């Protein structure tokens, strides 16, 4: 509904996704594979050279070790930021899930170099005790020196 009838959605997931896309209206392409691989990024670029939004809801397999889980989550977010910086059009947005931890503020600064506004978002669906938050970056631009 948000994307509209002329819009396009490209989704990437490690596992084959089966969704009921009836009534979506937009063009939807679902790709199966690792979003961090160069081959997958080539496939995404084949769908469109630039995008308005990069949304990353990826989460690592958790181990129960908060530091390790945070680092794995951070690596996924950095991959999403790489995708965003190579595929977003000027003014675009990025939304990614991250587990809070000691390097959270550092990653926030990394995003701020590319977006005019970056803010943490805690969805109502997330348990209050969960360390999971999302970072929303608005107004993509080339890296600030």
PDB file of C-alpha atoms in Angstrom:
ATOM      1  CA  UNK A   1       0.000   0.000   0.000  1.00  0.00           C
ATOM      2  CA  UNK A   2       2.798   2.422   0.911  1.00  0.00           C
ATOM      3  CA  UNK A   3       4.880   1.581  -2.150  1.00  0.00           C
ATOM      4  CA  UNK A   4       1.947   2.020  -4.515  1.00  0.00           C
ATOM      5  CA  UNK A   5       0.990   0.298  -7.751  1.00  0.00           C
ATOM      6  CA  UNK A   6       3.987   1.653  -9.654  1.00  0.00           C
ATOM      7  CA  UNK A   7       6.422   0.798  -6.858  1.00  0.00           C
ATOM      8  CA  UNK A   8       8.852  -2.069  -6.608  1.00  0.00           C
ATOM      9  CA  UNK A   9       9.945  -4.209  -3.668  1.00  0.00           C
ATOM     10  CA  UNK A  10      12.993  -6.475  -3.704  1.00  0.00           C
ATOM     11  CA  UNK A  11      13.370  -8.819  -0.730  1.00  0.00           C
ATOM     12  CA  UNK A  12      16.356 -10.967   0.208  1.00  0.00           C
ATOM     13  CA  UNK A  13      16.178 -13.815   2.710  1.00  0.00           C
ATOM     14  CA  UNK A  14      18.407 -16.775   3.510  1.00  0.00           C
ATOM     15  CA  UNK A  15      15.401 -19.088   3.334  1.00  0.00           C
ATOM     16  CA  UNK A  16      12.868 -19.358   0.534  1.00  0.00           C
ATOM     17  CA  UNK A  17       9.955 -17.105   1.388  1.00  0.00           C
ATOM     18  CA  UNK A  18       6.382 -17.872   0.476  1.00  0.00           C
ATOM     19  CA  UNK A  19       4.128 -14.870   0.872  1.00  0.00           C
ATOM     20  CA  UNK A  20       0.620 -14.212  -0.322  1.00  0.00           C
ATOM     21  CA  UNK A  21       1.224 -11.204  -2.549  1.00  0.00           C
ATOM     22  CA  UNK A  22      -2.381 -10.945  -3.697  1.00  0.00           C
ATOM     23  CA  UNK A  23      -3.482  -7.338  -3.882  1.00  0.00           C
ATOM     24  CA  UNK A  24      -0.009  -5.875  -3.269  1.00  0.00           C
ATOM     25  CA  UNK A  25      -0.150  -3.882  -6.484  1.00  0.00           C
ATOM     26  CA  UNK A  26       3.589  -3.241  -6.520  1.00  0.00           C
ATOM     27  CA  UNK A  27       6.131  -5.352  -8.377  1.00  0.00           C
ATOM     28  CA  UNK A  28       7.663  -7.788  -5.858  1.00  0.00           C
ATOM     29  CA  UNK A  29      10.835  -9.820  -6.363  1.00  0.00           C
ATOM     30  CA  UNK A  30      11.870 -12.289  -3.651  1.00  0.00           C
ATOM     31  CA  UNK A  31      15.472 -13.500  -3.780  1.00  0.00           C
ATOM     32  CA  UNK A  32      16.905 -16.361  -1.722  1.00  0.00           C
ATOM     33  CA  UNK A  33      20.492 -16.143  -0.523  1.00  0.00           C
ATOM     34  CA  UNK A  34      23.008 -14.309   1.624  1.00  0.00           C
ATOM     35  CA  UNK A  35      22.547 -10.532   1.509  1.00  0.00           C
ATOM     36  CA  UNK A  36      26.208 -10.045   2.407  1.00  0.00           C
ATOM     37  CA  UNK A  37      27.501 -11.783  -0.723  1.00  0.00           C
ATOM     38  CA  UNK A  38      28.666  -9.814  -3.750  1.00  0.00           C
ATOM     39  CA  UNK A  39      26.712 -12.161  -6.036  1.00  0.00           C
ATOM     40  CA  UNK A  40      23.459 -11.351  -4.228  1.00  0.00           C
ATOM     41  CA  UNK A  41      24.139  -7.616  -4.388  1.00  0.00           C
ATOM     42  CA  UNK A  42      24.668  -7.993  -8.146  1.00  0.00           C
ATOM     43  CA  UNK A  43      21.245  -9.667  -8.373  1.00  0.00           C
ATOM     44  CA  UNK A  44      19.654  -6.841  -6.366  1.00  0.00           C
ATOM     45  CA  UNK A  45      21.300  -4.238  -8.620  1.00  0.00           C
ATOM     46  CA  UNK A  46      19.936  -6.084 -11.670  1.00  0.00           C
ATOM     47  CA  UNK A  47      16.423  -5.448 -10.313  1.00  0.00           C
ATOM     48  CA  UNK A  48      17.100  -1.699 -10.031  1.00  0.00           C
ATOM     49  CA  UNK A  49      20.273   0.407  -9.900  1.00  0.00           C
ATOM     50  CA  UNK A  50      18.985   2.679  -7.101  1.00  0.00           C
ATOM     51  CA  UNK A  51      16.426   2.403  -4.310  1.00  0.00           C
ATOM     52  CA  UNK A  52      14.424   4.761  -2.096  1.00  0.00           C
ATOM     53  CA  UNK A  53      14.653   2.587   1.036  1.00  0.00           C
ATOM     54  CA  UNK A  54      16.911  -0.133   2.395  1.00  0.00           C
ATOM     55  CA  UNK A  55      15.188  -2.063   5.175  1.00  0.00           C
ATOM     56  CA  UNK A  56      17.129  -4.706   7.088  1.00  0.00           C
ATOM     57  CA  UNK A  57      15.248  -6.884   9.574  1.00  0.00           C
ATOM     58  CA  UNK A  58      18.047  -9.459   9.636  1.00  0.00           C
ATOM     59  CA  UNK A  59      19.064 -10.987  12.948  1.00  0.00           C
ATOM     60  CA  UNK A  60      21.951 -13.322  13.674  1.00  0.00           C
ATOM     61  CA  UNK A  61      21.555 -16.740  15.211  1.00  0.00           C
ATOM     62  CA  UNK A  62      21.871 -15.850  18.862  1.00  0.00           C
ATOM     63  CA  UNK A  63      24.174 -17.662  21.254  1.00  0.00           C
ATOM     64  CA  UNK A  64      23.043 -16.103  24.530  1.00  0.00           C
ATOM     65  CA  UNK A  65      26.359 -14.264  24.836  1.00  0.00           C
ATOM     66  CA  UNK A  66      25.347 -10.590  24.738  1.00  0.00           C
ATOM     67  CA  UNK A  67      28.707  -9.367  23.431  1.00  0.00           C
ATOM     68  CA  UNK A  68      28.915 -11.982  20.682  1.00  0.00           C
ATOM     69  CA  UNK A  69      25.285 -11.489  19.645  1.00  0.00           C
ATOM     70  CA  UNK A  70      25.802  -7.710  19.541  1.00  0.00           C
ATOM     71  CA  UNK A  71      28.880  -8.094  17.323  1.00  0.00           C
ATOM     72  CA  UNK A  72      27.041 -10.409  14.903  1.00  0.00           C
ATOM     73  CA  UNK A  73      24.115  -7.977  14.766  1.00  0.00           C
ATOM     74  CA  UNK A  74      26.522  -5.100  14.184  1.00  0.00           C
ATOM     75  CA  UNK A  75      28.138  -6.965  11.276  1.00  0.00           C
ATOM     76  CA  UNK A  76      24.727  -7.409   9.625  1.00  0.00           C
ATOM     77  CA  UNK A  77      23.946  -3.705  10.102  1.00  0.00           C
ATOM     78  CA  UNK A  78      27.279  -2.715   8.591  1.00  0.00           C
ATOM     79  CA  UNK A  79      26.465  -4.896   5.595  1.00  0.00           C
ATOM     80  CA  UNK A  80      23.089  -3.149   5.316  1.00  0.00           C
ATOM     81  CA  UNK A  81      24.845   0.225   5.512  1.00  0.00           C
ATOM     82  CA  UNK A  82      27.187  -0.879   2.702  1.00  0.00           C
ATOM     83  CA  UNK A  83      24.144  -1.780   0.617  1.00  0.00           C
ATOM     84  CA  UNK A  84      22.498   1.547   1.443  1.00  0.00           C
ATOM     85  CA  UNK A  85      25.556   3.615   0.560  1.00  0.00           C
ATOM     86  CA  UNK A  86      25.929   1.862  -2.779  1.00  0.00           C
ATOM     87  CA  UNK A  87      22.254   1.681  -3.797  1.00  0.00           C
ATOM     88  CA  UNK A  88      20.260   4.492  -2.151  1.00  0.00           C
ATOM     89  CA  UNK A  89      19.321   7.538  -4.133  1.00  0.00           C
ATOM     90  CA  UNK A  90      19.943  10.953  -2.581  1.00  0.00           C
ATOM     91  CA  UNK A  91      17.318  11.610   0.087  1.00  0.00           C
ATOM     92  CA  UNK A  92      16.676   7.887   0.624  1.00  0.00           C
ATOM     93  CA  UNK A  93      16.168   6.092   3.931  1.00  0.00           C
ATOM     94  CA  UNK A  94      17.559   3.108   5.807  1.00  0.00           C
ATOM     95  CA  UNK A  95      15.921   1.146   8.619  1.00  0.00           C
ATOM     96  CA  UNK A  96      17.861  -1.660  10.311  1.00  0.00           C
ATOM     97  CA  UNK A  97      17.518  -3.908  13.354  1.00  0.00           C
ATOM     98  CA  UNK A  98      20.421  -3.919  15.794  1.00  0.00           C
ATOM     99  CA  UNK A  99      21.093  -5.381  19.221  1.00  0.00           C
ATOM    100  CA  UNK A 100      22.295  -2.686  21.593  1.00  0.00           C
ATOM    101  CA  UNK A 101      25.773  -3.142  23.035  1.00  0.00           C
ATOM    102  CA  UNK A 102      29.082  -1.408  23.569  1.00  0.00           C
ATOM    103  CA  UNK A 103      29.591  -0.522  19.877  1.00  0.00           C
ATOM    104  CA  UNK A 104      26.041   0.774  19.327  1.00  0.00           C
ATOM    105  CA  UNK A 105      27.036   4.459  19.596  1.00  0.00           C
ATOM    106  CA  UNK A 106      29.936   3.952  17.185  1.00  0.00           C
ATOM    107  CA  UNK A 107      27.601   2.501  14.559  1.00  0.00           C
ATOM    108  CA  UNK A 108      25.152   5.351  15.164  1.00  0.00           C
ATOM    109  CA  UNK A 109      27.988   7.766  14.283  1.00  0.00           C
ATOM    110  CA  UNK A 110      28.798   5.735  11.159  1.00  0.00           C
ATOM    111  CA  UNK A 111      25.204   6.125   9.991  1.00  0.00           C
ATOM    112  CA  UNK A 112      25.164   9.841  10.824  1.00  0.00           C
ATOM    113  CA  UNK A 113      27.966  10.357   8.301  1.00  0.00           C
ATOM    114  CA  UNK A 114      25.529   9.340   5.533  1.00  0.00           C
ATOM    115  CA  UNK A 115      22.112  10.556   6.735  1.00  0.00           C
ATOM    116  CA  UNK A 116      20.841  13.977   7.781  1.00  0.00           C
ATOM    117  CA  UNK A 117      18.854  12.390  10.604  1.00  0.00           C
ATOM    118  CA  UNK A 118      19.411   9.116  12.470  1.00  0.00           C
ATOM    119  CA  UNK A 119      17.325   7.981  15.400  1.00  0.00           C
ATOM    120  CA  UNK A 120      16.797   4.784  17.387  1.00  0.00           C
ATOM    121  CA  UNK A 121      13.266   3.365  17.265  1.00  0.00           C
ATOM    122  CA  UNK A 122      11.887   0.826  19.747  1.00  0.00           C
ATOM    123  CA  UNK A 123       8.780  -0.764  18.196  1.00  0.00           C
ATOM    124  CA  UNK A 124       5.825  -1.531  20.483  1.00  0.00           C
ATOM    125  CA  UNK A 125       6.088  -5.159  19.352  1.00  0.00           C
ATOM    126  CA  UNK A 126       9.550  -5.437  20.942  1.00  0.00           C
ATOM    127  CA  UNK A 127       9.649  -6.526  24.586  1.00  0.00           C
ATOM    128  CA  UNK A 128      10.813  -3.710  26.907  1.00  0.00           C
ATOM    129  CA  UNK A 129      13.689  -5.837  28.256  1.00  0.00           C
ATOM    130  CA  UNK A 130      14.891  -6.735  24.742  1.00  0.00           C
ATOM    131  CA  UNK A 131      18.139  -5.165  23.541  1.00  0.00           C
ATOM    132  CA  UNK A 132      16.704  -5.104  20.029  1.00  0.00           C
ATOM    133  CA  UNK A 133      16.095  -1.660  18.532  1.00  0.00           C
ATOM    134  CA  UNK A 134      15.933  -0.270  15.022  1.00  0.00           C
ATOM    135  CA  UNK A 135      17.936   2.610  13.602  1.00  0.00           C
ATOM    136  CA  UNK A 136      16.181   4.907  11.157  1.00  0.00           C
ATOM    137  CA  UNK A 137      18.324   6.965   8.831  1.00  0.00           C
ATOM    138  CA  UNK A 138      16.618   9.691   6.800  1.00  0.00           C
ATOM    139  CA  UNK A 139      17.973  11.979   4.085  1.00  0.00           C
ATOM    140  CA  UNK A 140      20.771   9.890   2.554  1.00  0.00           C
ATOM    141  CA  UNK A 141      23.712  11.860   1.167  1.00  0.00           C
ATOM    142  CA  UNK A 142      27.306  11.120   0.300  1.00  0.00           C
ATOM    143  CA  UNK A 143      29.611  10.734   3.283  1.00  0.00           C
ATOM    144  CA  UNK A 144      30.309  13.886   5.242  1.00  0.00           C
ATOM    145  CA  UNK A 145      34.097  14.496   5.485  1.00  0.00           C
TER     146      UNK A 145
END
